[in-house]
Amino acid sequence: MIVNIALFPLVGIGQEIPTGLRQGMPYREARELIFNSGWQIDYERPRVRELFGLTSRMVNELGYDEFGDCSGTGRGFCGASFIGLDGRRLGIATDNNQGDPRLYHWTLSSQESCLLGQLEQELPSGLYQGMPYSEAREFILNSGWQFDYKHPTRIRELGGLIGRMVSELNYHEFGDCSGTGRGFCGASFFNVYSGRLNITTVNNQQNPLLYDWSLSPNEKCR
């Protein structure tokens, strides 16, 4: 696929995406990385007029003015927004907000994000077939990819191989496993440019091993 860079303003690729972000890291550390990369609090983001509950805690107690709202149910996610000099917005979601907030997801919100993803997304280096999945996962996460929580609300109902992958091994990125043959299991990750990294593992009854991996565009970008 050929992408003509001239179609996009240079400012669209000028703002550096923070490096070093990793799911589950303390938000206070992620916030420092974001600020050090030149992003600013998005004060223009709509916010609930009367702050209460978790939103009030994030803004008034912890001093995180970038947060606009928090969910009142489920895992109690909170959402924040930063803006770059090029006008792009970096959306942040955190969980564990009753205690020490943790980075859950981060996304790039702009008209160019999907097309820029064709230029920016890269496969994590160091992957090879047959390597322990636990090691492959570290390479993937340390390269800035984020895993999808495939079963956030019904983990207890999962059985068989998929139950083992998600409940026992805490690999929430896995969506399904084959009940026959070699018992393949499938997982997916996404990056800030909306790219998708698809993973297949084998030997899942014992020590999961990396079988294959591939890149695909996000459905939202098609």
Coordinates of C-alpha atoms in Angstrom, one line a residue:
M1 CA 0.0 0.0 0.0
I2 CA 1.4 3.4 -1.0
V3 CA 0.6 6.4 1.2
N4 CA 1.2 9.9 -0.1
I5 CA 2.6 11.9 2.8
A6 CA 1.9 15.1 1.0
L7 CA -1.8 14.5 1.7
F8 CA -1.2 15.2 5.4
P9 CA 0.1 18.3 7.1
L10 CA 3.5 17.9 8.6
V11 CA 2.2 19.0 12.0
G12 CA 0.2 15.8 11.9
I13 CA 3.3 13.8 12.5
G14 CA 5.3 16.3 14.5
Q15 CA 4.1 15.5 18.0
E16 CA 6.0 12.8 19.7
I17 CA 3.9 9.9 21.1
P18 CA 5.2 9.3 24.7
T19 CA 7.5 6.3 24.8
G20 CA 7.8 4.1 27.9
L21 CA 4.1 3.9 28.5
R22 CA 2.9 0.4 29.6
Q23 CA -0.4 -0.9 30.7
G24 CA -0.8 -1.2 34.4
M25 CA 2.0 1.3 35.3
P26 CA 1.2 3.9 38.0
Y27 CA -0.6 6.8 36.3
R28 CA 1.6 9.4 38.1
E29 CA 4.6 7.9 36.2
A30 CA 2.7 7.8 32.9
R31 CA 1.7 11.4 33.4
E32 CA 5.3 12.5 33.7
L33 CA 6.2 10.7 30.5
I34 CA 3.3 12.4 28.7
F35 CA 4.3 15.9 30.0
N36 CA 8.0 15.3 29.2
S37 CA 7.0 14.5 25.6
G38 CA 5.4 17.9 25.2
W39 CA 1.8 17.2 25.7
Q40 CA -0.5 19.6 27.6
I41 CA -3.6 19.2 29.6
D42 CA -6.7 19.6 27.3
Y43 CA -8.7 22.2 29.3
E44 CA -11.2 22.5 26.4
R45 CA -12.4 19.0 27.0
P46 CA -16.1 19.0 28.2
R47 CA -16.3 18.2 31.9
V48 CA -19.1 17.4 34.3
R49 CA -20.1 20.7 35.8
E50 CA -20.4 19.4 39.4
L51 CA -17.6 17.1 40.2
F52 CA -18.4 14.2 42.4
G53 CA -17.3 10.7 43.3
L54 CA -14.2 9.4 41.5
T55 CA -14.0 12.4 39.2
S56 CA -13.8 14.7 42.1
R57 CA -11.1 12.6 43.6
M58 CA -9.0 12.6 40.4
V59 CA -9.3 16.4 40.0
N60 CA -9.7 17.9 43.5
E61 CA -7.8 15.4 45.6
L62 CA -5.1 14.2 43.3
G63 CA -4.8 17.4 41.2
Y64 CA -5.2 15.7 37.8
D65 CA -7.0 18.5 36.0
E66 CA -6.9 16.5 32.7
F67 CA -9.7 14.2 33.8
G68 CA -13.2 14.9 32.6
D69 CA -15.3 12.0 33.9
C70 CA -15.3 8.6 35.6
S71 CA -17.6 5.6 35.3
G72 CA -19.9 5.1 38.2
T73 CA -20.2 1.3 37.7
G74 CA -18.1 -1.6 36.6
R75 CA -14.3 -1.1 37.0
G76 CA -14.7 2.6 37.6
F77 CA -12.7 3.8 34.6
C78 CA -11.7 7.5 34.4
G79 CA -10.9 9.4 31.2
A80 CA -8.4 12.1 30.6
S81 CA -7.2 14.1 27.6
F82 CA -4.1 15.9 26.5
I83 CA -3.4 18.0 23.4
G84 CA -0.3 18.4 21.4
L85 CA 1.1 21.4 19.6
D86 CA -0.1 19.8 16.3
G87 CA -3.7 19.7 17.5
R88 CA -3.9 16.0 18.1
R89 CA -5.4 14.7 21.3
L90 CA -4.1 11.9 23.4
G91 CA -6.9 10.1 25.2
I92 CA -6.2 8.3 28.5
A93 CA -8.2 5.7 30.5
T94 CA -7.2 4.6 34.0
D95 CA -8.5 2.0 36.4
N96 CA -7.9 1.3 40.1
N97 CA -8.9 4.9 40.7
Q98 CA -10.1 4.3 44.3
G99 CA -6.5 3.6 45.2
D100 CA -3.4 4.3 43.1
P101 CA -4.6 5.0 39.6
R102 CA -3.1 2.8 36.9
L103 CA -2.8 3.3 33.2
Y104 CA -5.4 1.2 31.4
H105 CA -5.4 2.4 27.7
W106 CA -4.1 5.3 25.7
T107 CA -5.3 6.3 22.2
L108 CA -4.5 8.9 19.6
S109 CA -7.6 10.9 18.5
S110 CA -7.2 12.6 15.2
Q111 CA -8.4 12.3 11.6
E112 CA -4.9 11.2 10.6
S113 CA -4.4 8.5 13.2
C114 CA -5.5 5.6 11.1
L115 CA -3.5 6.6 8.0
L116 CA -0.5 7.5 10.0
G117 CA -0.7 4.1 11.4
Q118 CA 0.3 2.7 8.0
L119 CA 3.6 4.6 8.4
E120 CA 4.2 4.2 12.1
Q121 CA 3.1 0.8 13.2
E122 CA 6.0 -1.7 13.6
L123 CA 6.2 -5.3 14.6
P124 CA 8.0 -5.8 18.0
S125 CA 11.6 -6.9 17.4
G126 CA 12.9 -10.1 19.0
L127 CA 9.9 -12.3 18.3
Y128 CA 10.5 -15.8 16.9
Q129 CA 8.4 -18.9 16.5
G130 CA 8.4 -21.3 19.4
M131 CA 9.6 -18.8 22.0
P132 CA 7.7 -18.9 25.4
Y133 CA 4.7 -16.6 25.1
S134 CA 5.5 -15.0 28.4
E135 CA 8.7 -13.6 26.8
A136 CA 7.0 -12.7 23.6
R137 CA 4.4 -10.8 25.6
E138 CA 7.1 -8.7 27.3
F139 CA 8.6 -7.8 23.9
I140 CA 5.1 -6.7 22.7
L141 CA 4.2 -4.7 25.7
N142 CA 7.6 -3.0 25.9
S143 CA 7.1 -1.9 22.3
G144 CA 4.1 0.2 23.1
W145 CA 1.4 -2.3 22.1
Q146 CA -1.7 -2.6 24.4
F147 CA -3.7 -5.7 25.0
D148 CA -7.5 -5.9 24.7
Y149 CA -9.5 -7.1 27.7
K150 CA -11.5 -9.7 25.9
H151 CA -13.6 -10.9 28.8
P152 CA -13.8 -8.1 31.4
T153 CA -17.2 -8.9 32.9
R154 CA -17.5 -12.7 32.7
I155 CA -14.1 -14.2 33.5
R156 CA -15.6 -16.6 36.1
E157 CA -17.7 -18.2 33.3
L158 CA -14.7 -19.1 31.2
G159 CA -13.8 -22.8 31.0
G160 CA -11.3 -25.0 29.2
L161 CA -8.2 -23.6 27.6
I162 CA -9.5 -20.1 27.4
G163 CA -10.3 -20.1 31.1
R164 CA -6.7 -21.2 31.8
M165 CA -5.3 -18.5 29.6
V166 CA -7.4 -15.7 31.1
S167 CA -8.1 -16.7 34.6
E168 CA -5.0 -18.7 35.6
L169 CA -2.3 -17.1 33.5
N170 CA -3.9 -13.6 33.5
Y171 CA -3.6 -13.2 29.7
H172 CA -6.7 -11.0 29.2
E173 CA -5.8 -10.5 25.5
F174 CA -6.9 -14.0 24.5
G175 CA -10.4 -14.3 23.0
D176 CA -10.8 -17.9 22.2
C177 CA -9.0 -21.3 21.9
S178 CA -9.6 -24.3 19.7
G179 CA -11.2 -27.3 21.3
T180 CA -9.6 -29.7 18.8
G181 CA -6.4 -30.3 17.0
R182 CA -3.4 -28.5 18.4
G183 CA -5.5 -26.3 20.6
F184 CA -4.5 -23.0 19.2
C185 CA -5.3 -19.9 21.2
G186 CA -5.8 -16.4 19.7
A187 CA -5.0 -13.0 21.2
S188 CA -4.8 -9.4 19.9
F189 CA -3.1 -6.2 20.8
F190 CA -3.5 -2.7 19.4
N191 CA -1.2 0.4 19.2
V192 CA -1.9 4.1 19.5
Y193 CA -2.2 4.4 15.7
S194 CA -5.1 1.8 15.7
G195 CA -3.0 -1.0 14.2
R196 CA -3.7 -4.6 15.3
L197 CA -1.3 -7.3 16.2
N198 CA -2.8 -10.8 16.1
I199 CA -1.1 -13.6 18.0
T200 CA -1.6 -17.4 17.9
T201 CA -0.1 -19.7 20.6
V202 CA 0.3 -23.5 20.9
N203 CA 1.2 -25.8 23.8
N204 CA -1.4 -24.0 25.8
Q205 CA -2.1 -26.9 28.2
Q206 CA 1.5 -26.5 29.5
N207 CA 3.8 -23.6 28.7
P208 CA 2.2 -21.5 25.9
L209 CA 4.5 -21.0 22.9
L210 CA 4.4 -18.3 20.2
Y211 CA 3.1 -19.9 17.0
D212 CA 2.6 -17.0 14.6
W213 CA 1.8 -13.3 14.5
S214 CA 0.5 -10.8 11.9
L215 CA -0.5 -7.2 11.5
S216 CA -3.9 -6.0 10.4
P217 CA -5.6 -2.6 10.2
N218 CA -8.2 -1.7 12.8
E219 CA -11.8 -2.2 11.6
K220 CA -12.4 1.5 12.4
C221 CA -9.8 2.4 9.9
R222 CA -11.3 0.5 6.9

